[in-house]
PDB file of C-alpha atoms and ligand atoms in Angstrom:
ATOM      1  CA  MET A 103       0.273  -0.002   0.016  1.00 37.00           C
ATOM      2  CA  GLN A 104       1.245   3.427  -0.849  1.00 37.00           C
ATOM      3  CA  ARG A 105       1.956   5.396   2.336  1.00 36.00           C
ATOM      4  CA  ASP A 106       0.895   8.915   2.622  1.00 37.00           C
ATOM      5  CA  ARG A 107       3.900  10.984   3.363  1.00 32.00           C
ATOM      6  CA  THR A 108       2.335  14.571   3.449  1.00 33.00           C
ATOM      7  CA  HIS A 109       4.301  16.881   5.325  1.00 34.00           C
ATOM      8  CA  LEU A 110       3.346  19.259   7.872  1.00 32.00           C
ATOM      9  CA  GLY A 111       4.696  22.415   6.322  1.00 32.00           C
ATOM     10  CA  SER A 112       8.003  24.154   6.348  1.00 35.00           C
ATOM     11  CA  ARG A 113       6.868  26.265   9.293  1.00 38.00           C
ATOM     12  CA  ILE A 114       7.070  23.622  11.925  1.00 39.00           C
ATOM     13  CA  SER A 115       9.881  23.582  14.334  1.00 45.00           C
ATOM     14  CA  GLY A 116      10.853  22.127  17.869  1.00 49.00           C
ATOM     15  CA  PRO A 117       8.503  19.239  18.857  1.00 50.00           C
ATOM     16  CA  ARG A 118       6.557  19.473  15.710  1.00 49.00           C
ATOM     17  CA  ARG A 119       9.608  19.134  13.596  1.00 50.00           C
ATOM     18  CA  CYS A 120      10.205  15.904  15.451  1.00 46.00           C
ATOM     19  CA  LEU A 121       6.391  14.802  14.584  1.00 49.00           C
ATOM     20  CA  GLU A 122       7.026  15.531  10.898  1.00 48.00           C
ATOM     21  CA  ARG A 123      10.049  13.176  11.005  1.00 51.00           C
ATOM     22  CA  LEU A 124       8.094  10.601  12.688  1.00 47.00           C
ATOM     23  CA  ILE A 125       5.268  10.794  10.222  1.00 46.00           C
ATOM     24  CA  ALA A 126       7.652  10.195   7.316  1.00 46.00           C
ATOM     25  CA  SER A 127       9.222   7.139   9.292  1.00 46.00           C
ATOM     26  CA  SER A 128       5.965   5.490  10.657  1.00 43.00           C
ATOM     27  CA  SER A 129       6.874   1.879  11.732  1.00 42.00           C
ATOM     28  CA  PRO A 130       4.958  -1.130  11.383  1.00 37.00           C
ATOM     29  CA  ILE A 131       1.709  -1.497  13.741  1.00 37.00           C
ATOM     30  CA  THR A 132       1.113  -4.358  16.051  1.00 37.00           C
ATOM     31  CA  ARG A 133      -2.263  -5.797  17.061  1.00 36.00           C
ATOM     32  CA  GLY A 134      -3.147  -8.586  19.216  1.00 38.00           C
ATOM     33  CA  ALA A 135      -5.902 -10.863  20.345  1.00 40.00           C
ATOM     34  CA  PRO A 136      -9.477 -10.110  21.184  1.00 41.00           C
ATOM     35  CA  HIS A 137     -10.050  -8.123  24.171  1.00 43.00           C
ATOM     36  CA  SER A 138     -11.287  -9.513  27.358  1.00 43.00           C
ATOM     37  CA  ARG A 139     -11.630  -7.574  30.772  1.00 46.00           C
ATOM     38  CA  ARG A 140     -11.123 -10.519  33.390  1.00 42.00           C
ATOM     39  CA  PRO A 141      -8.914 -11.441  34.939  1.00 39.00           C
ATOM     40  CA  LEU A 142      -6.394  -8.889  35.971  1.00 39.00           C
ATOM     41  CA  ARG A 143      -3.458 -11.096  36.527  1.00 40.00           C
ATOM     42  CA  ALA A 144       0.396 -10.582  36.542  1.00 38.00           C
ATOM     43  CA  ASN A 145       1.576 -12.280  33.622  1.00 43.00           C
ATOM     44  CA  PRO A 146       4.307 -11.174  31.444  1.00 43.00           C
ATOM     45  CA  ALA A 147       2.887 -12.951  28.417  1.00 43.00           C
ATOM     46  CA  ARG A 148      -0.363 -11.085  28.272  1.00 44.00           C
ATOM     47  CA  CYS A 149       0.762  -8.514  25.635  1.00 45.00           C
ATOM     48  CA  ALA A 150      -0.771  -9.488  22.463  1.00 50.00           C
ATOM     49  CA  ARG A 151       0.754 -11.476  19.711  1.00 48.00           C
ATOM     50  CA  PRO A 152       1.880  -9.021  16.752  1.00 47.00           C
ATOM     51  CA  LEU A 153       0.117  -8.825  13.528  1.00 41.00           C
ATOM     52  CA  LYS A 154       1.132  -6.381  10.960  1.00 42.00           C
ATOM     53  CA  VAL A 155      -1.594  -3.684   9.777  1.00 44.00           C
ATOM     54  CA  PHE A 156      -0.869  -0.840   7.559  1.00 44.00           C
ATOM     55  CA  PRO A 157      -1.040   2.889   8.763  1.00 55.00           C
ATOM     56  CA  ILE A 158      -3.926   4.951   8.242  1.00 55.00           C
ATOM     57  CA  THR A 159      -3.047   8.525   7.230  1.00 76.00           C
ATOM     58  CA  THR A 160      -6.154  10.837   7.500  1.00 89.00           C
ATOM     59  CA  PHE A 161      -8.030  11.837  10.678  1.00 92.00           C
ATOM     60  CA  GLN A 162     -11.413  11.186   8.663  1.00 91.00           C
ATOM     61  CA  SER A 163     -10.431   7.739   8.305  1.00 92.00           C
ATOM     62  CA  LEU A 164      -9.947   7.030  11.962  1.00 92.00           C
ATOM     63  CA  GLY A 165     -13.469   7.356  12.861  1.00 90.00           C
ATOM     64  CA  LEU A 166     -13.408  10.635  14.859  1.00 94.00           C
ATOM     65  CA  SER A 167     -16.640  12.781  15.278  1.00 93.00           C
ATOM     66  CA  GLN A 168     -17.076  15.886  13.253  1.00 93.00           C
ATOM     67  CA  PRO A 169     -16.784  18.452  16.191  1.00 93.00           C
ATOM     68  CA  VAL A 170     -13.180  16.851  17.067  1.00 95.00           C
ATOM     69  CA  LEU A 171     -12.348  17.005  13.389  1.00 95.00           C
ATOM     70  CA  ASP A 172     -13.171  20.575  13.304  1.00 94.00           C
ATOM     71  CA  ALA A 173     -10.966  21.383  16.303  1.00 94.00           C
ATOM     72  CA  LEU A 174      -8.108  19.644  14.390  1.00 94.00           C
ATOM     73  CA  ALA A 175      -8.732  21.488  11.395  1.00 94.00           C
ATOM     74  CA  SER A 176      -8.795  24.842  13.218  1.00 94.00           C
ATOM     75  CA  LYS A 177      -5.270  23.705  14.516  1.00 94.00           C
ATOM     76  CA  ASN A 178      -4.200  23.144  10.931  1.00 94.00           C
ATOM     77  CA  TYR A 179      -3.367  19.319  11.753  1.00 93.00           C
ATOM     78  CA  THR A 180      -3.871  17.437   8.579  1.00 88.00           C
ATOM     79  CA  THR A 181      -1.979  14.264   9.000  1.00 90.00           C
ATOM     80  CA  PRO A 182      -2.177  11.794  11.988  1.00 93.00           C
ATOM     81  CA  THR A 183       1.261  11.264  13.670  1.00 92.00           C
ATOM     82  CA  PRO A 184       2.176   7.630  13.796  1.00 91.00           C
ATOM     83  CA  ILE A 185       1.238   7.369  17.524  1.00 93.00           C
ATOM     84  CA  GLN A 186      -2.157   8.922  16.750  1.00 94.00           C
ATOM     85  CA  ALA A 187      -2.625   6.692  13.609  1.00 93.00           C
ATOM     86  CA  GLN A 188      -2.202   3.474  15.706  1.00 93.00           C
ATOM     87  CA  ALA A 189      -3.547   4.655  19.069  1.00 94.00           C
ATOM     88  CA  ILE A 190      -6.737   6.377  18.039  1.00 95.00           C
ATOM     89  CA  PRO A 191      -8.585   3.314  16.686  1.00 93.00           C
ATOM     90  CA  THR A 192      -7.529   1.171  19.628  1.00 92.00           C
ATOM     91  CA  VAL A 193      -8.619   3.818  22.221  1.00 92.00           C
ATOM     92  CA  LEU A 194     -12.082   4.117  20.180  1.00 92.00           C
ATOM     93  CA  SER A 195     -12.463   0.410  20.669  1.00 91.00           C
ATOM     94  CA  GLY A 196     -11.982   0.667  24.425  1.00 89.00           C
ATOM     95  CA  ARG A 197      -9.172  -1.734  24.632  1.00 93.00           C
ATOM     96  CA  ASP A 198      -6.164  -1.088  26.909  1.00 96.00           C
ATOM     97  CA  LEU A 199      -3.250   0.326  25.398  1.00 97.00           C
ATOM     98  CA  LEU A 200       0.512   0.461  26.180  1.00 97.00           C
ATOM     99  CA  GLY A 201       2.051   3.319  23.986  1.00 96.00           C
ATOM    100  CA  ILE A 202       5.934   3.757  24.110  1.00 95.00           C
ATOM    101  CA  ALA A 203       6.354   7.177  22.808  1.00 91.00           C
ATOM    102  CA  GLN A 204       8.208  10.245  23.863  1.00 86.00           C
ATOM    103  CA  THR A 205       6.815  13.693  24.300  1.00 83.00           C
ATOM    104  CA  GLY A 206       6.618  15.705  21.012  1.00 88.00           C
ATOM    105  CA  THR A 207       5.229  12.736  19.163  1.00 91.00           C
ATOM    106  CA  GLY A 208       1.592  13.987  19.241  1.00 93.00           C
ATOM    107  CA  LYS A 209       0.527  11.510  22.071  1.00 94.00           C
ATOM    108  CA  THR A 210      -1.640  13.911  24.174  1.00 96.00           C
ATOM    109  CA  ALA A 211      -3.974  14.237  21.119  1.00 96.00           C
ATOM    110  CA  ALA A 212      -3.637  10.401  20.315  1.00 96.00           C
ATOM    111  CA  PHE A 213      -5.322   9.780  23.621  1.00 96.00           C
ATOM    112  CA  MET A 214      -7.542  12.902  23.921  1.00 97.00           C
ATOM    113  CA  LEU A 215      -9.330  12.928  20.626  1.00 97.00           C
ATOM    114  CA  PRO A 216     -10.900   9.577  20.993  1.00 96.00           C
ATOM    115  CA  SER A 217     -11.543   9.839  24.621  1.00 97.00           C
ATOM    116  CA  ILE A 218     -13.613  13.093  24.100  1.00 97.00           C
ATOM    117  CA  ASP A 219     -15.447  10.770  21.513  1.00 96.00           C
ATOM    118  CA  ARG A 220     -16.059   8.184  23.909  1.00 96.00           C
ATOM    119  CA  LEU A 221     -17.203  10.294  26.714  1.00 96.00           C
ATOM    120  CA  VAL A 222     -19.539  12.168  24.330  1.00 95.00           C
ATOM    121  CA  ALA A 223     -21.098   8.781  22.924  1.00 94.00           C
ATOM    122  CA  SER A 224     -21.556   7.177  26.482  1.00 91.00           C
ATOM    123  CA  GLY A 225     -23.834  10.351  27.521  1.00 89.00           C
ATOM    124  CA  LYS A 226     -23.341   9.872  31.021  1.00 94.00           C
ATOM    125  CA  LYS A 227     -23.346  12.843  33.332  1.00 94.00           C
ATOM    126  CA  ALA A 228     -20.404  13.498  35.657  1.00 96.00           C
ATOM    127  CA  ALA A 229     -21.358  12.819  39.537  1.00 97.00           C
ATOM    128  CA  PRO A 230     -20.474  14.840  42.319  1.00 97.00           C
ATOM    129  CA  GLY A 231     -16.967  14.083  43.675  1.00 97.00           C
ATOM    130  CA  ARG A 232     -16.298  11.842  40.569  1.00 97.00           C
ATOM    131  CA  CYS A 233     -14.609  12.225  37.241  1.00 97.00           C
ATOM    132  CA  ARG A 234     -15.381  10.222  33.930  1.00 97.00           C
ATOM    133  CA  MET A 235     -11.722  10.387  32.632  1.00 98.00           C
ATOM    134  CA  LEU A 236      -8.842  10.461  34.853  1.00 98.00           C
ATOM    135  CA  VAL A 237      -5.474  11.603  33.143  1.00 98.00           C
ATOM    136  CA  ILE A 238      -2.315  11.140  35.713  1.00 97.00           C
ATOM    137  CA  ALA A 239       1.036  12.998  34.749  1.00 97.00           C
ATOM    138  CA  PRO A 240       4.184  13.238  36.844  1.00 95.00           C
ATOM    139  CA  THR A 241       4.599  17.047  36.663  1.00 95.00           C
ATOM    140  CA  ARG A 242       2.261  20.303  37.046  1.00 95.00           C
ATOM    141  CA  GLU A 243       3.486  21.605  33.580  1.00 95.00           C
ATOM    142  CA  LEU A 244       2.594  18.597  31.696  1.00 96.00           C
ATOM    143  CA  ALA A 245      -0.982  18.435  33.642  1.00 97.00           C
ATOM    144  CA  ALA A 246      -1.549  21.919  32.686  1.00 97.00           C
ATOM    145  CA  GLN A 247      -0.432  21.348  29.236  1.00 96.00           C
ATOM    146  CA  ILE A 248      -2.721  18.212  28.804  1.00 97.00           C
ATOM    147  CA  ALA A 249      -5.711  20.277  30.368  1.00 97.00           C
ATOM    148  CA  GLU A 250      -5.101  23.025  27.898  1.00 97.00           C
ATOM    149  CA  ASN A 251      -5.458  20.424  25.004  1.00 97.00           C
ATOM    150  CA  ALA A 252      -8.338  18.811  26.344  1.00 97.00           C
ATOM    151  CA  LYS A 253     -10.339  22.183  26.577  1.00 97.00           C
ATOM    152  CA  PHE A 254      -9.373  22.818  23.058  1.00 96.00           C
ATOM    153  CA  TYR A 255     -10.233  19.638  21.437  1.00 96.00           C
ATOM    154  CA  ALA A 256     -13.357  19.383  23.657  1.00 95.00           C
ATOM    155  CA  ARG A 257     -14.690  22.865  22.860  1.00 91.00           C
ATOM    156  CA  GLY A 258     -17.421  21.543  20.564  1.00 87.00           C
ATOM    157  CA  SER A 259     -18.931  19.330  23.344  1.00 91.00           C
ATOM    158  CA  ARG A 260     -20.188  20.218  26.925  1.00 89.00           C
ATOM    159  CA  LEU A 261     -17.177  18.114  28.555  1.00 96.00           C
ATOM    160  CA  HIS A 262     -16.154  19.808  31.679  1.00 96.00           C
ATOM    161  CA  VAL A 263     -12.265  19.551  32.232  1.00 97.00           C
ATOM    162  CA  ALA A 264     -10.718  20.380  35.549  1.00 97.00           C
ATOM    163  CA  THR A 265      -6.878  20.313  36.477  1.00 96.00           C
ATOM    164  CA  VAL A 266      -5.599  19.354  40.229  1.00 95.00           C
ATOM    165  CA  PHE A 267      -2.124  19.436  41.305  1.00 92.00           C
ATOM    166  CA  GLY A 268       0.186  20.525  44.103  1.00 89.00           C
ATOM    167  CA  GLY A 269       1.012  24.095  44.908  1.00 89.00           C
ATOM    168  CA  THR A 270      -2.782  25.200  43.962  1.00 89.00           C
ATOM    169  CA  SER A 271      -5.648  25.535  46.530  1.00 91.00           C
ATOM    170  CA  ILE A 272      -7.065  22.348  47.812  1.00 92.00           C
ATOM    171  CA  TYR A 273     -10.023  23.991  48.801  1.00 93.00           C
ATOM    172  CA  LYS A 274     -10.481  25.163  45.183  1.00 93.00           C
ATOM    173  CA  ASN A 275      -9.934  21.596  43.976  1.00 94.00           C
ATOM    174  CA  LYS A 276     -12.704  20.457  46.444  1.00 95.00           C
ATOM    175  CA  GLN A 277     -15.059  22.886  44.941  1.00 94.00           C
ATOM    176  CA  ASP A 278     -14.323  21.846  41.409  1.00 92.00           C
ATOM    177  CA  MET A 279     -14.638  18.226  42.164  1.00 96.00           C
ATOM    178  CA  ALA A 280     -17.926  18.723  44.097  1.00 95.00           C
ATOM    179  CA  LYS A 281     -19.779  19.461  40.931  1.00 92.00           C
ATOM    180  CA  GLY A 282     -18.359  16.258  39.075  1.00 97.00           C
ATOM    181  CA  VAL A 283     -15.908  16.589  36.335  1.00 98.00           C
ATOM    182  CA  ASP A 284     -15.856  14.897  32.919  1.00 98.00           C
ATOM    183  CA  ILE A 285     -12.057  14.931  32.445  1.00 98.00           C
ATOM    184  CA  LEU A 286      -9.756  15.360  35.249  1.00 98.00           C
ATOM    185  CA  VAL A 287      -6.083  15.994  34.725  1.00 98.00           C
ATOM    186  CA  CYS A 288      -3.843  15.648  37.567  1.00 96.00           C
ATOM    187  CA  THR A 289      -0.521  14.732  39.509  1.00 95.00           C
ATOM    188  CA  PRO A 290      -0.688  11.554  41.530  1.00 94.00           C
ATOM    189  CA  GLY A 291       0.166  13.245  44.938  1.00 92.00           C
ATOM    190  CA  ARG A 292      -2.553  15.690  44.864  1.00 94.00           C
ATOM    191  CA  LEU A 293      -5.135  13.046  43.708  1.00 95.00           C
ATOM    192  CA  VAL A 294      -4.287  10.785  46.610  1.00 93.00           C
ATOM    193  CA  ASP A 295      -4.621  14.059  49.008  1.00 93.00           C
ATOM    194  CA  LEU A 296      -8.029  14.547  47.636  1.00 95.00           C
ATOM    195  CA  MET A 297      -9.028  10.948  47.828  1.00 95.00           C
ATOM    196  CA  GLU A 298      -7.867  10.710  51.435  1.00 93.00           C
ATOM    197  CA  ASN A 299      -9.905  13.926  52.238  1.00 94.00           C
ATOM    198  CA  ARG A 300     -13.025  11.914  50.376  1.00 94.00           C
ATOM    199  CA  ALA A 301     -13.191  14.646  47.905  1.00 95.00           C
ATOM    200  CA  VAL A 302     -12.771  12.357  44.998  1.00 96.00           C
ATOM    201  CA  SER A 303     -13.850   8.739  44.489  1.00 96.00           C
ATOM    202  CA  LEU A 304     -12.945   6.770  41.283  1.00 96.00           C
ATOM    203  CA  ASP A 305     -15.951   4.434  41.348  1.00 94.00           C
ATOM    204  CA  ALA A 306     -17.265   6.246  38.299  1.00 95.00           C
ATOM    205  CA  THR A 307     -14.420   6.554  36.169  1.00 96.00           C
ATOM    206  CA  GLU A 308     -14.502   5.338  32.603  1.00 96.00           C
ATOM    207  CA  ILE A 309     -11.298   5.868  31.194  1.00 97.00           C
ATOM    208  CA  LEU A 310      -7.679   5.991  33.002  1.00 97.00           C
ATOM    209  CA  VAL A 311      -4.710   7.513  31.126  1.00 97.00           C
ATOM    210  CA  LEU A 312      -1.049   7.136  32.903  1.00 97.00           C
ATOM    211  CA  ASP A 313       1.048   9.476  30.964  1.00 96.00           C
ATOM    212  CA  GLU A 314       4.885   9.439  31.270  1.00 96.00           C
ATOM    213  CA  ALA A 315       4.577   6.398  33.608  1.00 96.00           C
ATOM    214  CA  ASP A 316       8.070   5.803  33.670  1.00 95.00           C
ATOM    215  CA  GLN A 317       8.845   9.262  35.176  1.00 95.00           C
ATOM    216  CA  MET A 318       6.045   8.882  37.776  1.00 95.00           C
ATOM    217  CA  MET A 319       7.684   5.637  38.787  1.00 94.00           C
ATOM    218  CA  ASP A 320      11.064   7.160  38.921  1.00 94.00           C
ATOM    219  CA  MET A 321       9.642  10.094  41.308  1.00 95.00           C
ATOM    220  CA  GLY A 322       8.383   7.152  43.566  1.00 94.00           C
ATOM    221  CA  PHE A 323       4.690   7.119  42.823  1.00 94.00           C
ATOM    222  CA  SER A 324       4.496   3.316  42.066  1.00 93.00           C
ATOM    223  CA  GLU A 325       2.586   2.745  45.295  1.00 91.00           C
ATOM    224  CA  ASP A 326       0.223   5.641  44.714  1.00 91.00           C
ATOM    225  CA  MET A 327      -0.450   4.483  41.299  1.00 91.00           C
ATOM    226  CA  ASP A 328      -1.041   0.814  42.574  1.00 91.00           C
ATOM    227  CA  ARG A 329      -3.593   2.331  44.877  1.00 89.00           C
ATOM    228  CA  LEU A 330      -5.342   4.406  42.374  1.00 90.00           C
ATOM    229  CA  VAL A 331      -5.561   1.517  39.816  1.00 91.00           C
ATOM    230  CA  LYS A 332      -7.004  -0.907  42.499  1.00 88.00           C
ATOM    231  CA  ASP A 333      -9.685   1.892  43.281  1.00 88.00           C
ATOM    232  CA  LEU A 334     -10.923   1.565  39.585  1.00 91.00           C
ATOM    233  CA  GLY A 335     -13.781  -0.611  38.537  1.00 84.00           C
ATOM    234  CA  GLU A 336     -12.920  -3.383  36.323  1.00 84.00           C
ATOM    235  CA  SER A 337     -14.652  -2.171  33.038  1.00 89.00           C
ATOM    236  CA  VAL A 338     -12.271   1.055  33.069  1.00 95.00           C
ATOM    237  CA  ALA A 339     -10.259   1.342  29.737  1.00 96.00           C
ATOM    238  CA  ARG A 340      -6.621   1.936  30.636  1.00 96.00           C
ATOM    239  CA  TRP A 341      -4.153   3.667  28.583  1.00 97.00           C
ATOM    240  CA  LEU A 342      -0.336   3.920  29.730  1.00 97.00           C
ATOM    241  CA  PHE A 343       2.146   5.741  27.726  1.00 96.00           C
ATOM    242  CA  SER A 344       6.060   6.037  28.547  1.00 95.00           C
ATOM    243  CA  ALA A 345       8.962   7.366  26.869  1.00 94.00           C
ATOM    244  CA  THR A 346      11.089   4.309  28.095  1.00 92.00           C
ATOM    245  CA  PHE A 347      10.129   0.820  29.199  1.00 91.00           C
ATOM    246  CA  PRO A 348      12.438  -0.407  31.998  1.00 90.00           C
ATOM    247  CA  ARG A 349      11.985  -3.799  33.548  1.00 89.00           C
ATOM    248  CA  HIS A 350       9.889  -2.455  36.612  1.00 90.00           C
ATOM    249  CA  LEU A 351       7.513  -0.739  34.481  1.00 92.00           C
ATOM    250  CA  GLN A 352       6.820  -4.139  32.687  1.00 92.00           C
ATOM    251  CA  MET A 353       5.909  -5.540  36.035  1.00 89.00           C
ATOM    252  CA  ALA A 354       3.539  -2.559  36.726  1.00 90.00           C
ATOM    253  CA  VAL A 355       1.988  -2.838  33.284  1.00 93.00           C
ATOM    254  CA  ASP A 356       1.116  -6.485  33.871  1.00 93.00           C
ATOM    255  CA  ARG A 357      -0.734  -5.279  37.214  1.00 92.00           C
ATOM    256  CA  TRP A 358      -2.419  -2.241  35.817  1.00 94.00           C
ATOM    257  CA  LEU A 359      -3.324  -3.086  32.047  1.00 96.00           C
ATOM    258  CA  ASP A 360      -5.332  -6.131  30.743  1.00 93.00           C
ATOM    259  CA  LYS A 361      -4.140  -7.554  27.480  1.00 93.00           C
ATOM    260  CA  PRO A 362      -3.091  -3.974  26.233  1.00 96.00           C
ATOM    261  CA  ARG A 363      -2.575  -3.466  22.389  1.00 95.00           C
ATOM    262  CA  GLU A 364       1.177  -2.422  22.378  1.00 95.00           C
ATOM    263  CA  ILE A 365       2.554   0.569  20.308  1.00 94.00           C
ATOM    264  CA  ARG A 366       6.110   1.168  20.290  1.00 92.00           C
ATOM    265  CA  LEU A 367       7.544   4.065  18.161  1.00 86.00           C
ATOM    266  CA  ASP A 368      11.018   3.901  17.060  1.00 67.00           C
ATOM    267  CA  THR A 369      11.997   7.490  17.810  1.00 52.00           C
ATOM    268  CA  ARG A 370      15.598   6.738  16.929  1.00 51.00           C
ATOM    269  CA  ALA A 371      14.631   7.287  13.247  1.00 40.00           C
ATOM    270  CA  GLY A 372      13.886  10.753  13.717  1.00 38.00           C
ATOM    271  CA  SER A 373      16.679  11.378  16.001  1.00 33.00           C
TER     272      SER A 373
HETATM  273  P1  AMP B 547       2.618  16.061  22.266  1.00 73.25           P
HETATM  274  O1  AMP B 547       3.652  15.027  21.995  1.00 73.25           O
HETATM  275  O2  AMP B 547       1.246  15.740  22.661  1.00 73.25           O
HETATM  276  O3  AMP B 547       3.024  17.014  23.309  1.00 73.25           O
HETATM  277  O4  AMP B 547       2.608  17.115  21.029  1.00 73.25           O
HETATM  278  C1  AMP B 547       3.511  17.807  20.577  1.00 73.25           C
HETATM  279  C2  AMP B 547       3.318  18.853  19.485  1.00 73.25           C
HETATM  280  O5  AMP B 547       2.683  18.426  18.405  1.00 73.25           O
HETATM  281  C3  AMP B 547       2.152  19.617  20.275  1.00 73.25           C
HETATM  282  O6  AMP B 547       2.672  21.214  19.939  1.00 73.25           O
HETATM  283  C4  AMP B 547       1.016  19.328  19.601  1.00 73.25           C
HETATM  284  O7  AMP B 547      -0.163  20.441  19.413  1.00 73.25           O
HETATM  285  C5  AMP B 547       1.495  18.936  18.196  1.00 73.25           C
HETATM  286  N1  AMP B 547       0.781  18.204  17.344  1.00 73.25           N
HETATM  287  C6  AMP B 547      -0.005  17.109  17.742  1.00 73.25           C
HETATM  288  N2  AMP B 547      -0.691  16.336  16.808  1.00 73.25           N
HETATM  289  C7  AMP B 547      -0.189  17.063  15.614  1.00 73.25           C
HETATM  290  C8  AMP B 547      -0.676  16.681  14.350  1.00 73.25           C
HETATM  291  N3  AMP B 547      -1.127  15.536  13.827  1.00 73.25           N
HETATM  292  N4  AMP B 547       0.179  17.490  13.277  1.00 73.25           N
HETATM  293  C9  AMP B 547       0.816  18.441  13.824  1.00 73.25           C
HETATM  294  N5  AMP B 547       1.166  18.784  14.895  1.00 73.25           N
HETATM  295  C10 AMP B 547       0.667  18.104  15.907  1.00 73.25           C
END
């Protein structure tokens, strides 16, 4: 199949130049056996048997809704990056996902765009003290950046986005949570504080995203994340992104994800 190698334009620089190189060097996609939610067991062999499929190269062909496509068009994003082309269909299907990709590859849109469509399609209302989608990131800066993207992409919907992280007023966080939140972006420490204060409960969460999981583990948040994942229902879709994949992360993936589809981007091609 002829691969669409449309470039993003000569104006692109910095992280987006990295994206341009990644689009041009898209690696094969792997896909595994059909999804089943139970049981959650520690078993290194659970990652799916790889099958080769071909990249899809337009946002329209990925099955996203018109409001989300309109938001992309207003940003002049015409071509999905490799992580977007591979992750979006998986996320739309609700299957767990393990994405090994660095910042600058477009992974925020890869999980946020299809999540917005899933949240809108499920039509549920956020209950007081609960969130429907939970995104956990290691730093305030990253959490703020993800929330900003979420607000932009969700502007055609009625989804309410909130951010909670250390260094801000926990009183204000509690007020935000009291109304119920569709998309909650947070750092792990502040989320645990809010749970201990009974200001947040995870029992209505539909989607969990652990972003830059390797960094969160390096910062000593493994136990907190174990606890958070245990508080979720079994039907929650879980997506984990990490720039690197050390051995201790594989053990965590076995505890936190269920038969994930695995996507590894070979960023060396663009370096
Ligand atoms: P991220 O890896 O999510 O931090 O994204 C890196 C940068 O690429 C951000 O400035 C995004 O807004 C931008 N970006 C994301 N997806 C695309 C795309 N498909 N085309 C062009 N730029 C994009």
